[in-house]
Amino acid sequence: MPELPEVETVRRTLKNFVLQKQIEDIYVHYDKIVEGDTAQFIETLKGQVIHDIDRMGKYLIFKLDNDAFISHLRMEGKYSIETPEVPLQKHQHLTFQFHDGSQLRYHDTRKFGRLKLVNIETYATELPLSKLGPEPKDAILEEVYPKIHKSSLAIKTLLLNQSILAGIGNIYANEICFTMGINPYTPGKKLSKKRVKELLVVATKILDNAIKQGGTTIHSFDANGITGLFQVQLQVHMQKICPTCEQEIIKEMINGRGTYYCKKCQRRKT
DNA sequence: ACGTCCTCCTGTTCGC
DNA sequence: TGCGAACAGGAGGACG
């Protein structure tokens, strides 16, 4: 499940392969992978050159001559660089054919990911990107603290809310709670301003560290067709034994999401 | 305005 | 053994 660090790794890797390439054609093999009018998506982008790839939270933003499109990988989306001779794989739903003969293909087993045409000038202020909060590293305490403090929802749930902080998914939400020694059920309003400040520091550090390591490999994370290159050291997510106290890691559902924590090391309720 | 629940998807794991 | 149910989960939408 790509989160901010994994998407950032994809962005950096992809830039090495597709920048300055001109789109000759686009083949959509599963219509719903494109949000909105598929024919318009194809006709608009055809002939344009990819000049840059940006990222906001977990969204990739491909910038071309006159237009842009966003791509969200959701759970299992991945890109690969191929040539036309390679047979289309079962779950490859979209192909960008470049003028130089190479292809960029989008693969998504569960078909949850989406690509969407956006206005290159105004996309940041239009849905869905406009509702994203800041990434932890850019967050201003005075803006984030009130959003957490007014809520009685579990801090684990609030960490997953992209309008409060962008880029954190289930894996890193669990890791952040562990590092803070906080019980994931703790209501947001129980956290002091000082504690939220600490949360921003911890979240930034964990995400930065994961980016440095090239993203987390849980399933089969592909940046360019290569799998299993990176494996971040996870402290608590999907773990059985606490690395600190060696007690059993508990798994429970919070708001429908698998939540891993150590009852001994995460006793704080503030 | 906010919280809760459902939906989208397929592959894997689990229980009877 | 085999098969259906449960699970995995990010985000958008319906609903109260």
GROMACS .gro file of C-alpha atoms (C1' of nucleotides) in nm:
model
  302
    1MET     CA    1   0.000   0.000   0.000
    2PRO     CA    2   0.194   0.295  -0.120
    3GLU     CA    3   0.200   0.585   0.122
    4LEU     CA    4   0.388   0.912   0.096
    5PRO     CA    5   0.741   0.761   0.100
    6GLU     CA    6   0.656   0.494  -0.156
    7VAL     CA    7   0.481   0.740  -0.386
    8GLU     CA    8   0.779   0.972  -0.355
    9THR     CA    9   1.007   0.685  -0.453
   10VAL     CA   10   0.788   0.609  -0.753
   11ARG     CA   11   0.796   0.976  -0.849
   12ARG     CA   12   1.174   0.996  -0.838
   13THR     CA   13   1.222   0.669  -1.021
   14LEU     CA   14   0.964   0.747  -1.287
   15LYS     CA   15   1.118   1.086  -1.359
   16ASN     CA   16   1.432   0.910  -1.475
   17PHE     CA   17   1.236   0.726  -1.741
   18VAL     CA   18   0.959   0.948  -1.873
   19LEU     CA   19   1.073   1.309  -1.858
   20GLN     CA   20   1.081   1.482  -2.198
   21LYS     CA   21   0.902   1.192  -2.362
   22GLN     CA   22   0.619   1.267  -2.600
   23ILE     CA   23   0.296   1.070  -2.580
   24GLU     CA   24   0.213   0.916  -2.915
   25ASP     CA   25  -0.096   0.735  -2.798
   26ILE     CA   26  -0.273   0.603  -2.490
   27TYR     CA   27  -0.438   0.262  -2.471
   28VAL     CA   28  -0.694   0.220  -2.197
   29HIS     CA   29  -0.771  -0.144  -2.131
   30TYR     CA   30  -1.000  -0.091  -1.833
   31ASP     CA   31  -1.218   0.213  -1.877
   32LYS     CA   32  -1.290   0.293  -1.513
   33ILE     CA   33  -0.922   0.341  -1.434
   34VAL     CA   34  -0.964   0.687  -1.589
   35GLU     CA   35  -1.186   0.919  -1.391
   36GLY     CA   36  -1.408   1.122  -1.619
   37ASP     CA   37  -1.424   1.094  -1.998
   38THR     CA   38  -1.166   0.843  -2.119
   39ALA     CA   39  -1.176   0.959  -2.482
   40GLN     CA   40  -1.112   1.316  -2.370
   41PHE     CA   41  -0.825   1.199  -2.149
   42ILE     CA   42  -0.662   1.030  -2.447
   43GLU     CA   43  -0.723   1.307  -2.701
   44THR     CA   44  -0.608   1.581  -2.467
   45LEU     CA   45  -0.280   1.419  -2.371
   46LYS     CA   46  -0.189   1.277  -2.710
   47GLY     CA   47   0.110   1.461  -2.858
   48GLN     CA   48   0.209   1.630  -2.534
   49VAL     CA   49   0.547   1.597  -2.363
   50ILE     CA   50   0.587   1.505  -1.996
   51HIS     CA   51   0.795   1.781  -1.841
   52ASP     CA   52   0.773   1.704  -1.471
   53ILE     CA   53   0.620   1.478  -1.209
   54ASP     CA   54   0.514   1.638  -0.881
   55ARG     CA   55   0.349   1.491  -0.577
   56MET     CA   56   0.093   1.608  -0.326
   57GLY     CA   57   0.035   1.363  -0.043
   58LYS     CA   58  -0.016   1.029  -0.213
   59TYR     CA   59  -0.107   1.180  -0.549
   60LEU     CA   60   0.135   1.192  -0.840
   61ILE     CA   61   0.096   1.491  -1.072
   62PHE     CA   62   0.221   1.452  -1.428
   63LYS     CA   63   0.281   1.791  -1.591
   64LEU     CA   64   0.275   1.816  -1.969
   65ASP     CA   65   0.275   2.099  -2.224
   66ASN     CA   66  -0.071   2.238  -2.162
   67ASP     CA   67  -0.238   1.994  -1.929
   68ALA     CA   68  -0.170   1.774  -1.630
   69PHE     CA   69  -0.307   1.451  -1.494
   70ILE     CA   70  -0.306   1.311  -1.145
   71SER     CA   71  -0.254   0.948  -1.052
   72HIS     CA   72  -0.343   0.783  -0.724
   73LEU     CA   73  -0.207   0.432  -0.674
   74ARG     CA   74  -0.443   0.348  -0.389
   75MET     CA   75  -0.358  -0.002  -0.269
   76GLU     CA   76  -0.174  -0.179  -0.547
   77GLY     CA   77  -0.116   0.059  -0.835
   78LYS     CA   78   0.227   0.049  -0.992
   79TYR     CA   79   0.403   0.171  -1.303
   80SER     CA   80   0.646  -0.009  -1.526
   81ILE     CA   81   0.851   0.080  -1.830
   82GLU     CA   82   0.817  -0.167  -2.114
   83THR     CA   83   0.838  -0.210  -2.488
   84PRO     CA   84   0.548  -0.296  -2.720
   85GLU     CA   85   0.679  -0.648  -2.773
   86VAL     CA   86   0.612  -0.743  -2.413
   87PRO     CA   87   0.263  -0.896  -2.390
   88LEU     CA   88   0.011  -0.704  -2.188
   89GLN     CA   89  -0.020  -0.852  -1.843
   90LYS     CA   90  -0.352  -0.941  -1.688
   91HIS     CA   91  -0.376  -0.641  -1.458
   92GLN     CA   92  -0.216  -0.377  -1.678
   93HIS     CA   93  -0.501  -0.135  -1.740
   94LEU     CA   94  -0.343   0.157  -1.922
   95THR     CA   95  -0.049   0.209  -2.157
   96PHE     CA   96   0.121   0.531  -2.258
   97GLN     CA   97   0.295   0.480  -2.591
   98PHE     CA   98   0.582   0.723  -2.634
   99HIS     CA   99   0.728   0.847  -2.960
  100ASP     CA  100   1.066   0.695  -2.878
  101GLY     CA  101   0.907   0.348  -2.879
  102SER     CA  102   0.901   0.291  -2.505
  103GLN     CA  103   0.587   0.246  -2.299
  104LEU     CA  104   0.472   0.340  -1.953
  105ARG     CA  105   0.216   0.093  -1.823
  106TYR     CA  106  -0.014   0.117  -1.522
  107HIS     CA  107  -0.076  -0.206  -1.334
  108ASP     CA  108  -0.337  -0.241  -1.060
  109THR     CA  109  -0.459  -0.579  -0.940
  110ARG     CA  110  -0.756  -0.444  -0.753
  111LYS     CA  111  -0.842  -0.162  -0.990
  112PHE     CA  112  -0.874   0.090  -0.708
  113GLY     CA  113  -0.628   0.343  -0.850
  114ARG     CA  114  -0.739   0.631  -1.071
  115LEU     CA  115  -0.591   0.867  -1.329
  116LYS     CA  116  -0.759   1.198  -1.388
  117LEU     CA  117  -0.707   1.492  -1.620
  118VAL     CA  118  -0.668   1.821  -1.433
  119ASN     CA  119  -0.608   2.187  -1.512
  120ILE     CA  120  -0.234   2.248  -1.505
  121GLU     CA  121  -0.276   2.596  -1.361
  122THR     CA  122  -0.540   2.538  -1.097
  123TYR     CA  123  -0.532   2.173  -0.995
  124ALA     CA  124  -0.401   2.246  -0.646
  125THR     CA  125  -0.705   2.456  -0.565
  126GLU     CA  126  -0.956   2.215  -0.715
  127LEU     CA  127  -1.086   1.883  -0.592
  128PRO     CA  128  -0.957   1.637  -0.502
  129LEU     CA  129  -0.621   1.800  -0.422
  130SER     CA  130  -0.771   2.113  -0.267
  131LYS     CA  131  -0.889   1.922   0.035
  132LEU     CA  132  -0.548   1.781   0.120
  133GLY     CA  133  -0.387   1.909   0.436
  134PRO     CA  134  -0.013   1.977   0.455
  135GLU     CA  135   0.245   1.703   0.467
  136PRO     CA  136   0.388   1.666   0.818
  137LYS     CA  137   0.715   1.835   0.722
  138ASP     CA  138   0.528   2.146   0.601
  139ALA     CA  139   0.261   2.151   0.868
  140ILE     CA  140   0.210   2.459   1.083
  141LEU     CA  141   0.132   2.366   1.442
  142GLU     CA  142  -0.121   2.647   1.484
  143GLU     CA  143  -0.322   2.505   1.195
  144VAL     CA  144  -0.299   2.134   1.270
  145TYR     CA  145  -0.343   2.141   1.646
  146PRO     CA  146  -0.702   2.278   1.643
  147LYS     CA  147  -0.815   2.010   1.399
  148ILE     CA  148  -0.685   1.735   1.627
  149HIS     CA  149  -0.787   1.902   1.949
  150LYS     CA  150  -1.151   1.951   1.854
  151SER     CA  151  -1.204   1.584   1.766
  152SER     CA  152  -1.298   1.296   1.988
  153LEU     CA  153  -1.196   1.043   1.722
  154ALA     CA  154  -0.901   0.812   1.784
  155ILE     CA  155  -0.564   0.964   1.701
  156LYS     CA  156  -0.502   0.666   1.474
  157THR     CA  157  -0.811   0.761   1.273
  158LEU     CA  158  -0.713   1.128   1.261
  159LEU     CA  159  -0.370   1.039   1.126
  160LEU     CA  160  -0.540   0.871   0.831
  161ASN     CA  161  -0.749   1.178   0.753
  162GLN     CA  162  -0.579   1.335   0.450
  163SER     CA  163  -0.740   1.673   0.511
  164ILE     CA  164  -0.558   1.705   0.843
  165LEU     CA  165  -0.221   1.570   0.730
  166ALA     CA  166  -0.149   1.438   0.380
  167GLY     CA  167   0.046   1.127   0.296
  168ILE     CA  168   0.003   0.905   0.601
  169GLY     CA  169  -0.159   0.565   0.546
  170ASN     CA  170  -0.225   0.273   0.773
  171ILE     CA  171   0.134   0.152   0.799
  172TYR     CA  172   0.288   0.482   0.901
  173ALA     CA  173  -0.007   0.574   1.123
  174ASN     CA  174   0.072   0.263   1.326
  175GLU     CA  175   0.443   0.344   1.329
  176ILE     CA  176   0.385   0.704   1.438
  177CYS     CA  177   0.166   0.595   1.730
  178PHE     CA  178   0.430   0.344   1.836
  179THR     CA  179   0.713   0.593   1.827
  180MET     CA  180   0.504   0.837   2.031
  181GLY     CA  181   0.425   0.567   2.284
  182ILE     CA  182   0.060   0.656   2.250
  183ASN     CA  183  -0.240   0.426   2.263
  184PRO     CA  184  -0.396   0.448   1.914
  185TYR     CA  185  -0.746   0.480   2.064
  186THR     CA  186  -0.656   0.806   2.237
  187PRO     CA  187  -0.906   1.076   2.137
  188GLY     CA  188  -0.749   1.367   1.950
  189LYS     CA  189  -0.873   1.616   2.205
  190LYS     CA  190  -0.660   1.457   2.475
  191LEU     CA  191  -0.341   1.565   2.300
  192SER     CA  192  -0.179   1.885   2.418
  193LYS     CA  193  -0.034   2.136   2.177
  194LYS     CA  194   0.310   2.025   2.281
  195ARG     CA  195   0.219   1.665   2.207
  196VAL     CA  196   0.088   1.753   1.858
  197LYS     CA  197   0.412   1.938   1.796
  198GLU     CA  198   0.593   1.621   1.890
  199LEU     CA  199   0.365   1.425   1.659
  200LEU     CA  200   0.466   1.643   1.364
  201VAL     CA  201   0.833   1.591   1.443
  202VAL     CA  202   0.791   1.215   1.476
  203ALA     CA  203   0.582   1.185   1.158
  204THR     CA  204   0.831   1.391   0.958
  205LYS     CA  205   1.120   1.185   1.080
  206ILE     CA  206   0.952   0.851   1.008
  207LEU     CA  207   0.842   0.954   0.658
  208ASP     CA  208   1.181   1.108   0.574
  209ASN     CA  209   1.360   0.800   0.693
  210ALA     CA  210   1.134   0.578   0.483
  211ILE     CA  211   1.196   0.793   0.175
  212LYS     CA  212   1.568   0.757   0.235
  213GLN     CA  213   1.527   0.385   0.235
  214GLY     CA  214   1.327   0.396  -0.085
  215GLY     CA  215   0.985   0.310   0.042
  216THR     CA  216   0.839   0.011   0.215
  217THR     CA  217   0.788  -0.323   0.049
  218ILE     CA  218   0.490  -0.500   0.198
  219HIS     CA  219   0.342  -0.673  -0.102
  220SER     CA  220   0.527  -0.625  -0.425
  221PHE     CA  221   0.615  -0.264  -0.464
  222ASP     CA  222   0.721  -0.170  -0.812
  223ALA     CA  223   0.882   0.156  -0.906
  224ASN     CA  224   1.005   0.048  -1.247
  225GLY     CA  225   0.928  -0.319  -1.271
  226ILE     CA  226   1.175  -0.420  -1.003
  227THR     CA  227   1.028  -0.565  -0.686
  228GLY     CA  228   1.151  -0.600  -0.333
  229LEU     CA  229   1.439  -0.359  -0.353
  230PHE     CA  230   1.352  -0.181  -0.034
  231GLN     CA  231   1.230  -0.283   0.307
  232VAL     CA  232   1.193  -0.023   0.577
  233GLN     CA  233   1.241  -0.144   0.933
  234LEU     CA  234   0.888  -0.146   1.072
  235GLN     CA  235   0.861  -0.138   1.450
  236VAL     CA  236   0.502  -0.241   1.498
  237HIS     CA  237   0.302  -0.273   1.174
  238MET     CA  238   0.252  -0.641   1.089
  239GLN     CA  239   0.490  -0.734   1.368
  240LYS     CA  240   0.437  -1.007   1.626
  241ILE     CA  241   0.680  -0.903   1.899
  242CYS     CA  242   0.750  -0.555   2.032
  243PRO     CA  243   1.110  -0.458   1.951
  244THR     CA  244   1.131  -0.262   2.277
  245CYS     CA  245   0.979  -0.489   2.541
  246GLU     CA  246   0.939  -0.814   2.348
  247GLN     CA  247   0.575  -0.844   2.446
  248GLU     CA  248   0.318  -0.956   2.194
  249ILE     CA  249   0.197  -0.693   1.949
  250ILE     CA  250  -0.182  -0.657   1.956
  251LYS     CA  251  -0.386  -0.631   1.639
  252GLU     CA  252  -0.728  -0.473   1.660
  253MET     CA  253  -0.959  -0.290   1.424
  254ILE     CA  254  -0.998   0.085   1.463
  255ASN     CA  255  -1.245   0.237   1.222
  256GLY     CA  256  -1.218  -0.072   1.006
  257ARG     CA  257  -0.839  -0.056   0.978
  258GLY     CA  258  -0.595  -0.309   1.113
  259THR     CA  259  -0.419  -0.142   1.402
  260TYR     CA  260  -0.102  -0.285   1.553
  261TYR     CA  261   0.025  -0.169   1.890
  262CYS     CA  262   0.208  -0.270   2.204
  263LYS     CA  263  -0.004  -0.249   2.517
  264LYS     CA  264   0.299  -0.199   2.735
  265CYS     CA  265   0.494   0.056   2.531
  266GLN     CA  266   0.190   0.249   2.409
  267ARG     CA  267   0.016   0.324   2.736
  268ARG     CA  268   0.004   0.700   2.700
  269LYS     CA  269  -0.346   0.841   2.666
  270THR     CA  270  -0.244   1.199   2.613
  271DA     C1'  271  -2.007   2.034   0.948
  272DC     C1'  272  -1.909   1.618   1.106
  273DG     C1'  273  -1.923   1.112   1.185
  274DT     C1'  274  -2.051   0.654   1.013
  275DC     C1'  275  -2.121   0.326   0.686
  276DC     C1'  276  -2.100   0.146   0.222
  277DT     C1'  277  -1.874   0.082  -0.226
  278DC     C1'  278  -1.520  -0.015  -0.533
  279DC     C1'  279  -1.194  -0.462  -0.665
  280DT     C1'  280  -0.925  -0.920  -0.673
  281DG     C1'  281  -0.623  -1.236  -0.454
  282DT     C1'  282  -0.532  -1.467  -0.036
  283DT     C1'  283  -0.646  -1.670   0.393
  284DC     C1'  284  -0.960  -1.874   0.703
  285DG     C1'  285  -1.333  -2.165   0.892
  286DC     C1'  286  -1.656  -2.525   0.868
  287DT     C1'  287  -1.128  -3.141   0.026
  288DG     C1'  288  -1.385  -2.761  -0.130
  289DC     C1'  289  -1.615  -2.358  -0.113
  290DG     C1'  290  -1.796  -1.944   0.056
  291DA     C1'  291  -1.690  -1.579   0.390
  292DA     C1'  292  -1.376  -1.269   0.565
  293DC     C1'  293  -1.007  -0.977   0.497
  294DA     C1'  294  -0.680  -0.640   0.290
  295DG     C1'  295  -0.774  -0.076   0.280
  296DG     C1'  296  -0.768   0.468   0.045
  297DA     C1'  297  -1.092   0.765  -0.078
  298DG     C1'  298  -1.540   0.923  -0.236
  299DG     C1'  299  -2.020   0.938  -0.172
  300DA     C1'  300  -2.465   0.872   0.067
  301DC     C1'  301  -2.691   0.951   0.469
  302DG     C1'  302  -2.823   1.116   0.934
   0.00000   0.00000   0.00000
